[in-house]
CSV table of C-alpha atoms in Angstrom, one decimal:
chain,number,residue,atom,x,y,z
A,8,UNK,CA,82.0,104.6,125.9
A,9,UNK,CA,83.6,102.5,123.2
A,10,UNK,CA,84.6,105.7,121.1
A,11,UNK,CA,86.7,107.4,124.4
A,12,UNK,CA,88.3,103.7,124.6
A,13,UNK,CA,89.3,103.9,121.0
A,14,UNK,CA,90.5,107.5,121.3
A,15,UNK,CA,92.1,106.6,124.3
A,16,UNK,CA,93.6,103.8,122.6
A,17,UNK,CA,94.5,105.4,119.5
A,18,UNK,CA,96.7,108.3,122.0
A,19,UNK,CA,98.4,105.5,123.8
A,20,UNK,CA,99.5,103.8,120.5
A,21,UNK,CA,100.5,107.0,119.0
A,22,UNK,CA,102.5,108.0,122.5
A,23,UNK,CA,104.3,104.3,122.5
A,24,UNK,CA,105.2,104.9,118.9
A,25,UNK,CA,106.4,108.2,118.8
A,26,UNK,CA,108.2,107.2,122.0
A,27,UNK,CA,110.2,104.2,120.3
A,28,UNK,CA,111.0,106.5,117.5
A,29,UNK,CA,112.2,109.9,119.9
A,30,UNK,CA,114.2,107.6,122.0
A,31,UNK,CA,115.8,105.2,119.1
A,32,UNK,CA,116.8,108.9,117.2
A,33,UNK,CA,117.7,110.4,120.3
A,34,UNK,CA,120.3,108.0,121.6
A,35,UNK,CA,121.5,107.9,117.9
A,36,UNK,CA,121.6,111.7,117.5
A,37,UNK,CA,122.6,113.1,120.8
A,38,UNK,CA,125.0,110.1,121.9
A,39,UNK,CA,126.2,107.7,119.1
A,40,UNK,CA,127.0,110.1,116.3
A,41,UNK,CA,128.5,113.2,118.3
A,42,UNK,CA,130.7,110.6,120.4
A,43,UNK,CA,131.8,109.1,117.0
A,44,UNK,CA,132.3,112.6,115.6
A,45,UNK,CA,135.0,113.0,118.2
A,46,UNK,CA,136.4,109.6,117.8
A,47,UNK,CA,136.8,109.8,113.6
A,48,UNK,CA,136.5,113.5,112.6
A,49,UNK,CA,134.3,115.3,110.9
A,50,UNK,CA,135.5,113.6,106.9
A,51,UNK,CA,135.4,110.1,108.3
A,52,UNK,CA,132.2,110.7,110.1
A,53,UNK,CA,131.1,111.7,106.3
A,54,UNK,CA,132.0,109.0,105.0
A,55,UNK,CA,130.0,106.3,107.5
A,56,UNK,CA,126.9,108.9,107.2
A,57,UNK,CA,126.9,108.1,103.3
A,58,UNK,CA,127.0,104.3,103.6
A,59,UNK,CA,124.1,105.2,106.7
A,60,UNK,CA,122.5,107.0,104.0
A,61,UNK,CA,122.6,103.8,101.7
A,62,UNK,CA,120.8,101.9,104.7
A,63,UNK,CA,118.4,104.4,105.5
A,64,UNK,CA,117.5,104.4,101.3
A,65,UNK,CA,117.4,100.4,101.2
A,66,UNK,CA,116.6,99.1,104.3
A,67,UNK,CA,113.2,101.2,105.2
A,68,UNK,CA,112.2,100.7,101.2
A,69,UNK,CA,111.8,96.9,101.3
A,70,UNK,CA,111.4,96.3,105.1
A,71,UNK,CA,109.2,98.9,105.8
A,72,UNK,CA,107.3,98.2,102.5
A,73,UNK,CA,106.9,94.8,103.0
A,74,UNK,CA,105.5,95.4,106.6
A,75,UNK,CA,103.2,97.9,105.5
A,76,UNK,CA,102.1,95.4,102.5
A,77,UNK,CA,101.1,93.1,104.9
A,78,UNK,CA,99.4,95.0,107.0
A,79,UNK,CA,96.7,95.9,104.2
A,80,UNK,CA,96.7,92.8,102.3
A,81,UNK,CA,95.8,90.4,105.0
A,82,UNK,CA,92.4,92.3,104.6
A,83,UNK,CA,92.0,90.3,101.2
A,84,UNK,CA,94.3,87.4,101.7
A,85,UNK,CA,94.9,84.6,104.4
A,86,UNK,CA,99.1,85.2,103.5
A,87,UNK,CA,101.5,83.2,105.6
A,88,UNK,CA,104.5,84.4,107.4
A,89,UNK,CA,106.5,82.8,104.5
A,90,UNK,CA,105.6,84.8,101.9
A,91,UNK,CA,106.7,87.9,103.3
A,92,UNK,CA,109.8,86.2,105.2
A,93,UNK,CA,111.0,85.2,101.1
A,94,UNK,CA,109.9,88.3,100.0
A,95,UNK,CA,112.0,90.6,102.0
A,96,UNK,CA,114.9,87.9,101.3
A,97,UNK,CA,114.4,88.6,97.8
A,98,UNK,CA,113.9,92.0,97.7
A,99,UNK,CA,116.3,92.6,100.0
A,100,UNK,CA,119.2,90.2,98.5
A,101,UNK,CA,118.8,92.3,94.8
A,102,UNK,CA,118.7,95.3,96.9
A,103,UNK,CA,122.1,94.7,98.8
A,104,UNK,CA,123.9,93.9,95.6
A,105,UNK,CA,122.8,96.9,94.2
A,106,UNK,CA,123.5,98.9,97.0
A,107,UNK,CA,127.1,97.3,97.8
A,108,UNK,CA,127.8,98.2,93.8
A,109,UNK,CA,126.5,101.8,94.3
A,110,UNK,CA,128.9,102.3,96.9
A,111,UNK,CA,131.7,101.8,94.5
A,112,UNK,CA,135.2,103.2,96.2
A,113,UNK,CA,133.7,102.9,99.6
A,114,UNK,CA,133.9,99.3,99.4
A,115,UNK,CA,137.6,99.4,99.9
A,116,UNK,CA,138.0,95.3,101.3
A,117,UNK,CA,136.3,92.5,101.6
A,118,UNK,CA,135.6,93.0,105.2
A,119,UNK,CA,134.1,96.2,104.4
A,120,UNK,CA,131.8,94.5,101.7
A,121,UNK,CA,130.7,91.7,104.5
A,122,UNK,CA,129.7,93.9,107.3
A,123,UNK,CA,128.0,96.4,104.9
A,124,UNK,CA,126.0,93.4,103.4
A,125,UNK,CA,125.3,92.4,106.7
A,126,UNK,CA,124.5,95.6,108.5
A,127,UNK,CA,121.8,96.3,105.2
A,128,UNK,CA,120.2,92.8,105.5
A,129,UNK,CA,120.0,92.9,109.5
A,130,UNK,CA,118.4,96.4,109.0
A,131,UNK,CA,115.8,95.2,106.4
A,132,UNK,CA,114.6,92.3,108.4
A,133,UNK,CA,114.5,95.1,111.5
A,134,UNK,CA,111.7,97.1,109.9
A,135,UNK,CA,109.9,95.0,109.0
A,136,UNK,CA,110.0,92.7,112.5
A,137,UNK,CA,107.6,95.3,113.8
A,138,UNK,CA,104.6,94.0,111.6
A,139,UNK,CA,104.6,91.7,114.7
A,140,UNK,CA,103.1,94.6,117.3
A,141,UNK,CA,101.0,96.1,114.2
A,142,UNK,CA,99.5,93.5,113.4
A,143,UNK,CA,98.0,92.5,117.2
A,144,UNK,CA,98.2,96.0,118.0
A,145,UNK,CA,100.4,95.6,121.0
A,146,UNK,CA,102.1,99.1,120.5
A,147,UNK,CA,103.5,98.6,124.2
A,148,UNK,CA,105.7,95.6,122.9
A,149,UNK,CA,106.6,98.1,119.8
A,150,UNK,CA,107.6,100.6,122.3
A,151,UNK,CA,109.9,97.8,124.1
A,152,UNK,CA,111.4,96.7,120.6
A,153,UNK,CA,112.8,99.7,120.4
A,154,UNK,CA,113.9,100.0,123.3
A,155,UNK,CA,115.8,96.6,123.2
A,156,UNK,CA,117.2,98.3,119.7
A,157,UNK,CA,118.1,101.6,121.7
A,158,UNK,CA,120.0,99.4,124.3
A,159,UNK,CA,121.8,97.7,121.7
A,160,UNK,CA,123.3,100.8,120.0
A,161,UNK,CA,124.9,101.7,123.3
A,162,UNK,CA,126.8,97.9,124.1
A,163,UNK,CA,127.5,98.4,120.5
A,164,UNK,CA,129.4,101.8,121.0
A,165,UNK,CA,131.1,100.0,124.1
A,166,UNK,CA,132.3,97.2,120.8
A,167,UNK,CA,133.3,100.0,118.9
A,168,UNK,CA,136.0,101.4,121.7
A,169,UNK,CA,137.6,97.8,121.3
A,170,UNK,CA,137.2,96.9,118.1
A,171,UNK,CA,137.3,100.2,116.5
A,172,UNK,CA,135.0,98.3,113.9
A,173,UNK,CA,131.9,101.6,113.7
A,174,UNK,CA,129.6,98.7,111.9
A,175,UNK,CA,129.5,96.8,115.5
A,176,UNK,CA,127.5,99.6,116.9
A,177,UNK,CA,124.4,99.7,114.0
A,178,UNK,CA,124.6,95.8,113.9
A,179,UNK,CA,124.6,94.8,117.2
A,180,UNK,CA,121.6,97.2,118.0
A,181,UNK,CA,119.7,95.7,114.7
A,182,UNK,CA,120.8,92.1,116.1
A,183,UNK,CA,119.3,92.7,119.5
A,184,UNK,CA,115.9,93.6,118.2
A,185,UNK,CA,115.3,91.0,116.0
A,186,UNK,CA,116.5,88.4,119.1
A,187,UNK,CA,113.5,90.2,121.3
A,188,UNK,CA,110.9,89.8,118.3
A,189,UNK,CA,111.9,86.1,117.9
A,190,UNK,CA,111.4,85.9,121.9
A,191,UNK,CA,108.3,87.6,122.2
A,192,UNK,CA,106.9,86.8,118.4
A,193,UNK,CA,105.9,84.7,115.8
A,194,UNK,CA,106.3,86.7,112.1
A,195,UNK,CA,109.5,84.4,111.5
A,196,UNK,CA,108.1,81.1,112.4
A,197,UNK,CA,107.3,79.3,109.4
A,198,UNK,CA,110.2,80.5,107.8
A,199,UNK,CA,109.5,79.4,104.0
A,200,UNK,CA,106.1,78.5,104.3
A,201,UNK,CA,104.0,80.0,101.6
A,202,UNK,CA,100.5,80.4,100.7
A,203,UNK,CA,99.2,80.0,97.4
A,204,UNK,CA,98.7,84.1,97.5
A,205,UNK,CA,102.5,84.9,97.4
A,206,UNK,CA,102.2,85.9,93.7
A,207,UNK,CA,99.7,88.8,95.2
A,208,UNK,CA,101.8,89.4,98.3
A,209,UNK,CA,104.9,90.0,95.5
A,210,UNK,CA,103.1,92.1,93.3
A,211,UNK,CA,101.3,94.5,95.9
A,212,UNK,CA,104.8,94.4,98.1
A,213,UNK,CA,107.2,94.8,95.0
A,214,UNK,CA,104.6,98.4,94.1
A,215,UNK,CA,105.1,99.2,97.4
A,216,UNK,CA,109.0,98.9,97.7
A,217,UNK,CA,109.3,100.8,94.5
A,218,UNK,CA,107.4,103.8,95.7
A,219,UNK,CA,109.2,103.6,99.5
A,220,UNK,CA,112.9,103.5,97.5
A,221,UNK,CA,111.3,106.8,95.7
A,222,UNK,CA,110.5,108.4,98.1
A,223,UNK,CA,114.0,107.8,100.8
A,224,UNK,CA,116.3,108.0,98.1
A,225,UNK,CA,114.5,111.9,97.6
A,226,UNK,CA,115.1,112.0,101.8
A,227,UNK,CA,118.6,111.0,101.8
A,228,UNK,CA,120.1,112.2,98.4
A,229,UNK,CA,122.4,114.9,100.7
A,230,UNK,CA,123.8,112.1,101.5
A,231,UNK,CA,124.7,110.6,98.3
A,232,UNK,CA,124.9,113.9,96.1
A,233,UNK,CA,127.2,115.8,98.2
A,234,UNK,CA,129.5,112.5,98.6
A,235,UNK,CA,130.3,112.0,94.9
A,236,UNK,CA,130.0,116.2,94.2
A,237,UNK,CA,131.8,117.7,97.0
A,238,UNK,CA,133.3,115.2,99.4
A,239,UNK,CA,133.0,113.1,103.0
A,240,UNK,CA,133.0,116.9,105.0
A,241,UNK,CA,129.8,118.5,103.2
A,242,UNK,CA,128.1,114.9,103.6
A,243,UNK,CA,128.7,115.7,108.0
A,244,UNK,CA,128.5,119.6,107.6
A,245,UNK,CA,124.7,119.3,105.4
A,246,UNK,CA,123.8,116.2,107.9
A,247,UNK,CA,124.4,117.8,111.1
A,248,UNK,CA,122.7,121.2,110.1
A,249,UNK,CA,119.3,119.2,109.0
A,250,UNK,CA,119.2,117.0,111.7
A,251,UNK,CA,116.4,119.4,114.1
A,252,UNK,CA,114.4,119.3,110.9
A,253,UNK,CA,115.0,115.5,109.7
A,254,UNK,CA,113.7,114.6,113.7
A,255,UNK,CA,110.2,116.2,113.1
A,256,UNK,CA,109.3,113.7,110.2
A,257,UNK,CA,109.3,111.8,112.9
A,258,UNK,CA,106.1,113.7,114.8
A,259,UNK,CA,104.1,113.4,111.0
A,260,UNK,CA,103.9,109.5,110.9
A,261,UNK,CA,102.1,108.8,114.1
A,262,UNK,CA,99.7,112.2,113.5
A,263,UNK,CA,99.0,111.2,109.9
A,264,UNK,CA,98.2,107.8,111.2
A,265,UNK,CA,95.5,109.7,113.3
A,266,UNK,CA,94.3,112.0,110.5
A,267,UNK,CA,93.6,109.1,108.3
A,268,UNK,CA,91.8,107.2,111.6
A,269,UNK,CA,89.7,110.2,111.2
A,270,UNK,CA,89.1,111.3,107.7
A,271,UNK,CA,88.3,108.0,106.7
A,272,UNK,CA,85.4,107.1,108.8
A,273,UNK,CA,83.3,109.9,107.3
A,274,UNK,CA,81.7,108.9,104.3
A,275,UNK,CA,81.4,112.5,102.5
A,276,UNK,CA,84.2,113.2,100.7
A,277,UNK,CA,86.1,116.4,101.5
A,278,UNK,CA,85.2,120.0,100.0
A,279,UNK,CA,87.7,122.8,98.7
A,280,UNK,CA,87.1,124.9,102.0
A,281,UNK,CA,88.1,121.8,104.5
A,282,UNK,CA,91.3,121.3,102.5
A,283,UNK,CA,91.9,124.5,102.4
A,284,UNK,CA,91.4,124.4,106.8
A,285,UNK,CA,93.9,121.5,107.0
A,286,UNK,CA,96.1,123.3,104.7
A,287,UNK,CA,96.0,125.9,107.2
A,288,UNK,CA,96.7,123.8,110.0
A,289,UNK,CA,99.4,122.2,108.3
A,290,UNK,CA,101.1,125.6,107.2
A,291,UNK,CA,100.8,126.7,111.1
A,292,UNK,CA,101.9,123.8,112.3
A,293,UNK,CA,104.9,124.3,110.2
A,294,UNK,CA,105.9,127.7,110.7
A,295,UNK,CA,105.7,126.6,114.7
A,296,UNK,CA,108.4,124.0,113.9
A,297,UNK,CA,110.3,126.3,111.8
A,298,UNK,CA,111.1,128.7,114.3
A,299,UNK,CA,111.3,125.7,116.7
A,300,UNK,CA,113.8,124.5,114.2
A,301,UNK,CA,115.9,128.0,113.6
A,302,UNK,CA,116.3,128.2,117.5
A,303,UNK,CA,117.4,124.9,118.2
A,304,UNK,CA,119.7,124.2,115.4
A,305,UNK,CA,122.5,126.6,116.1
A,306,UNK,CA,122.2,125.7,119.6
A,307,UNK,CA,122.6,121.6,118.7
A,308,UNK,CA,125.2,122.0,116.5
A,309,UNK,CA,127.4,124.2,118.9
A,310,UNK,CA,126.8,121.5,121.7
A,311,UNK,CA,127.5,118.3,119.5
A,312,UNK,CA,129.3,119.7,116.7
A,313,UNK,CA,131.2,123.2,117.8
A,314,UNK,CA,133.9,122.5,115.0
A,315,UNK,CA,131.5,122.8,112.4
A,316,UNK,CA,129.3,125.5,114.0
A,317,UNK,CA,131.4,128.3,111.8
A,318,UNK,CA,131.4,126.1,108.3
A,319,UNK,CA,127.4,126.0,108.9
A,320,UNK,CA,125.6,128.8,109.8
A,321,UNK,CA,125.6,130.3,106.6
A,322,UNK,CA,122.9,127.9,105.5
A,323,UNK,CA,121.1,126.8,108.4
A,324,UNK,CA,118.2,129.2,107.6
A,325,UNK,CA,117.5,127.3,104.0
A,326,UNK,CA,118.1,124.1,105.2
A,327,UNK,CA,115.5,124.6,107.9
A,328,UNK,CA,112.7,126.0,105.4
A,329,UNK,CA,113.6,123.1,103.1
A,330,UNK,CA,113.2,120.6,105.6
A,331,UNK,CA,110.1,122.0,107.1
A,332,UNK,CA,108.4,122.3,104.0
A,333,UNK,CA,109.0,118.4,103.8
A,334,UNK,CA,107.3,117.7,106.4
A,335,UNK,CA,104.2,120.1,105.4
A,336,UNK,CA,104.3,118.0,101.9
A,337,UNK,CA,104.1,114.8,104.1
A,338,UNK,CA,101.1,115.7,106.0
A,339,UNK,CA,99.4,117.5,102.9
A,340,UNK,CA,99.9,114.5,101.1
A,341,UNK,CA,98.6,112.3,103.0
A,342,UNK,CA,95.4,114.8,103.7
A,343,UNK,CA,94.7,114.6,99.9
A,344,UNK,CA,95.3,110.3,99.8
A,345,UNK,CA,92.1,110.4,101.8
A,346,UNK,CA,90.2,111.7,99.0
A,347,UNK,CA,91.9,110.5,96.0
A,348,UNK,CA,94.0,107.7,94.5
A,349,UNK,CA,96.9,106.2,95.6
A,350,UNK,CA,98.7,107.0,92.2
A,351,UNK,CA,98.5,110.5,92.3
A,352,UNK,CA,101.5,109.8,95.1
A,353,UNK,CA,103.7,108.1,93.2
A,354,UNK,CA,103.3,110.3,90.0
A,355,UNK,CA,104.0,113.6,92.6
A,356,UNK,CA,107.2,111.7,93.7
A,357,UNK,CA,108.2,110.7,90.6
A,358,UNK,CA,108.1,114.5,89.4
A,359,UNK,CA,109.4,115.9,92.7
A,360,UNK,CA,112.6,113.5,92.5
A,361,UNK,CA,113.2,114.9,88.3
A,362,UNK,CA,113.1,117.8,89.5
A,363,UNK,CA,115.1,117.6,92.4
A,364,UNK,CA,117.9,115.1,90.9
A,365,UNK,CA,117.7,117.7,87.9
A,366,UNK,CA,118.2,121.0,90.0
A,367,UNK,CA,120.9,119.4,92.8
A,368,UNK,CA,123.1,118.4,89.7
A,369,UNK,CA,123.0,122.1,88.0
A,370,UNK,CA,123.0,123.9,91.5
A,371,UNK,CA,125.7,122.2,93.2
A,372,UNK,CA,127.9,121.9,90.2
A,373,UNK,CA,127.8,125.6,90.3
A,374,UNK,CA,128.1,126.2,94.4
A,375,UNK,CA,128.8,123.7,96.2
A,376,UNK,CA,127.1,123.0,99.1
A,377,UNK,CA,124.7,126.2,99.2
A,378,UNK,CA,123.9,125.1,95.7
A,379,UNK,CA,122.9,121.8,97.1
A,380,UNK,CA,120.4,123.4,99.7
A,381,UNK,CA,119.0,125.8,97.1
A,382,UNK,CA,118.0,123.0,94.8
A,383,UNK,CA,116.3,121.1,97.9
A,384,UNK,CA,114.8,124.2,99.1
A,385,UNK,CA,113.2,124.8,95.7
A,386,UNK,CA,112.7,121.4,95.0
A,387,UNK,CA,110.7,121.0,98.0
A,388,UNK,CA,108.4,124.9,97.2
A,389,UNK,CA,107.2,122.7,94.2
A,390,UNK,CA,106.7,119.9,95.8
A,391,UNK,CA,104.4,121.7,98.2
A,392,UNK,CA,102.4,123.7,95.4
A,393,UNK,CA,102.2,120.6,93.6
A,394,UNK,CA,100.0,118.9,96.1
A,395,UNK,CA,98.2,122.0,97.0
A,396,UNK,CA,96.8,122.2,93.3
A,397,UNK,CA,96.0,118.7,93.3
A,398,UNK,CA,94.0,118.8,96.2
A,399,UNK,CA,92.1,121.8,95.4
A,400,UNK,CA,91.5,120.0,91.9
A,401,UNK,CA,90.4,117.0,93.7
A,402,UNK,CA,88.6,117.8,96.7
A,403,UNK,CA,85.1,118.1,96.5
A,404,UNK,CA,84.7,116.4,92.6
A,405,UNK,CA,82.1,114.5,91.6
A,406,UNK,CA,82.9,110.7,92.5
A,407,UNK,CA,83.2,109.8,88.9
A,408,UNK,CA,85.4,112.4,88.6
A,409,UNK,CA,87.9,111.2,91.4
A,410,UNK,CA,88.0,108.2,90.3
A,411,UNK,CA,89.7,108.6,87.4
């Protein structure tokens, strides 16, 4: 009886999370940026999608680091709500100067510069505010965060038609969150009160933002390639074409979260033939959401995007593949973490972002755009193999072996 409760619990919490995430995307994808499509045109849409794509390369990278930090090192440490609160002020403050500075011409007043910095700092504190539901495993008040954020995003647009000011909409949905955690939670009470393990929380957090800024600024380098190599219309035209596949990373967090639930409880450690079954899986899976993918794309962008549907079609097939076979990396990787170290990550995305930062600038120097998604397509084929041969290597080695 208490296993069905646990699986049963372990659905719900996967339903109330995927849920937050579909209807927090979905509001953003269907509503938000089609309407302002139509408001600013396709170039200026290109250029708020870049400085989105800074956010979405900062703000998950040290908020979402930091709340996954904490998550695993209160195992080991009695931290405090301060550590992690000065942490992610930290973090986050280097992070914003760097990012504001990366931005370069797009920081064309001060204004600008303000409402950036604060639209990257509001976002940071964000994702990490849901470590509050994680950490007492109330996923039904995670579900109603982001629903609160959801709701913001629309009064936000409703700002945006009087103050033409596009910021208002991301801020005022980031704003309304964090008022419903400090209602409902406690992860900012205490603001500056630290233990005497901060220098462990920093160390273990600071790994952990390093590898998370890998790893989105690999997600979102369309974003910032195809601004400084082509221009603000490529940045909408590459966005809008990769959005079907972008949206199914969203289905591998929640089902990896089960996968490692699972693996983990058994004590043998996993043989050549099981990987190769989950590598199955993964590769059917994949193909399913492909095809899933090349059906609903042309359809999307006709509906929310009809004046770019022409400029796009060309390349919707390769986009699709590339992002697909992201998302079959995702899962494998995280298929072979449960056998091996935690390194053997970060050295595959260290080599998969040479190689892709390496391949983007020689492709798209070349070809433009369709150079650009050849280099990610490719990019990504390695990246797949890459974890394929390491978890043939590792699974079913000696344990002195794996360990090393």
């Amino acid at each position: 009886m208490a296993s069905k409760e646990k699986q049963k619990r372990i659905v719900s919490n996967t339903a109330y999370t995927i849920g937050g995430a579909l209807l927090m995307n979905g509001v953003l994808q269907i509503v938000v940026y089609p309407l302002l499509n139509r408001k600013m045109g396709s170039d200026q849409l290109g250029e708020l999608l870049y400085l989105m794509g800074l956010v979405a390369i900062l703000c998950p990278s040290v908020g979402q680091a930091l709340n996954t930090s904490r998550l695993v090192v209160r195992r080991d440490y009695e931290v405090k709500n301060g550590d992690y609160n000065v942490l992610l002020l930290l973090f986050g403050g280097i992070g914003t100067a760097v990012t504001l500075f990366v931005a370069g011409d797009s920081m064309v007043s001060l204004p600008v510069i303000f409402w950036t910095a604060a639209l990257l700092m509001t976002t940071i504190f964000r994702y990490y505010g849901d470590v509050e539901y994680r950490l007492n495993l109330n996923y039904k008040k995670y579900f109603y965060y982001y629903c609160v954020l959801t709701g913001g995003y629309i009064a936000g647009f409703g700002l945006y038609f009087l103050t033409k000011n596009w910021f208002l909409v991301f801020l005022t949905g980031e704003a309304a969150a964090l008022v419903y955690l400090a209602a409902t939670g406690t992860v900012f009470r205490g603001f500056f009160d630290r233990s005497k393990w901060f220098t462990q929380a920093f160390q273990r957090g600071g790994f952990l933002v390093f590898s998370y800024l890998i790893t989105n600024f690999t997600l979102n380098i369309d974003r910032l390639a195809l601004e400084h190599m082509v221009g603000h219309l490529a940045v909408t035209q590459y966005y809008v074409t990769s959005l079907i596949g972008k949206t199914l990373v969203l289905l591998v967090a929640p089902v990896n979260t089960i996968i490692i639930s699972y693996l983990t409880r058994k004590q043998e450690r996993m043989d050549k033939k099981q990987f190769l079954l989950f590598t199955g899986i993964g590769t059917g899976v994949s193909l399913v959401f492909f095809l899933g993918a090349q059906i609903g794309t042309p359809v999307f962008v006709k509906l929310f995007y009809g004046d770019l549907y022409e400029s796009v079609r060309g390349m919707i097939t390769v986009v699709n593949l590339s992002q697909i076979l992201g998302v079959l990396s995702a899962y494998l990787f995280i298929v072979v973490l449960t056998f091996t170290e935690e390194k053997w990550q970060l050295i595959l995305q260290i080599i998969h972002l040479a190689v892709i930062a390496v391949l983007v600038l020689i492709f798209t120097e070349k070809s433009g755009i369709m150079g650009f998604a050849a280099a990610v397509l490719i990019a990504n084929v390695v990246r797949v193999a890459a974890v394929i041969l390491l978890g043939l290597w590792k699974a079913g080695s000696a344990p002195e072996q794996q360990k090393k």
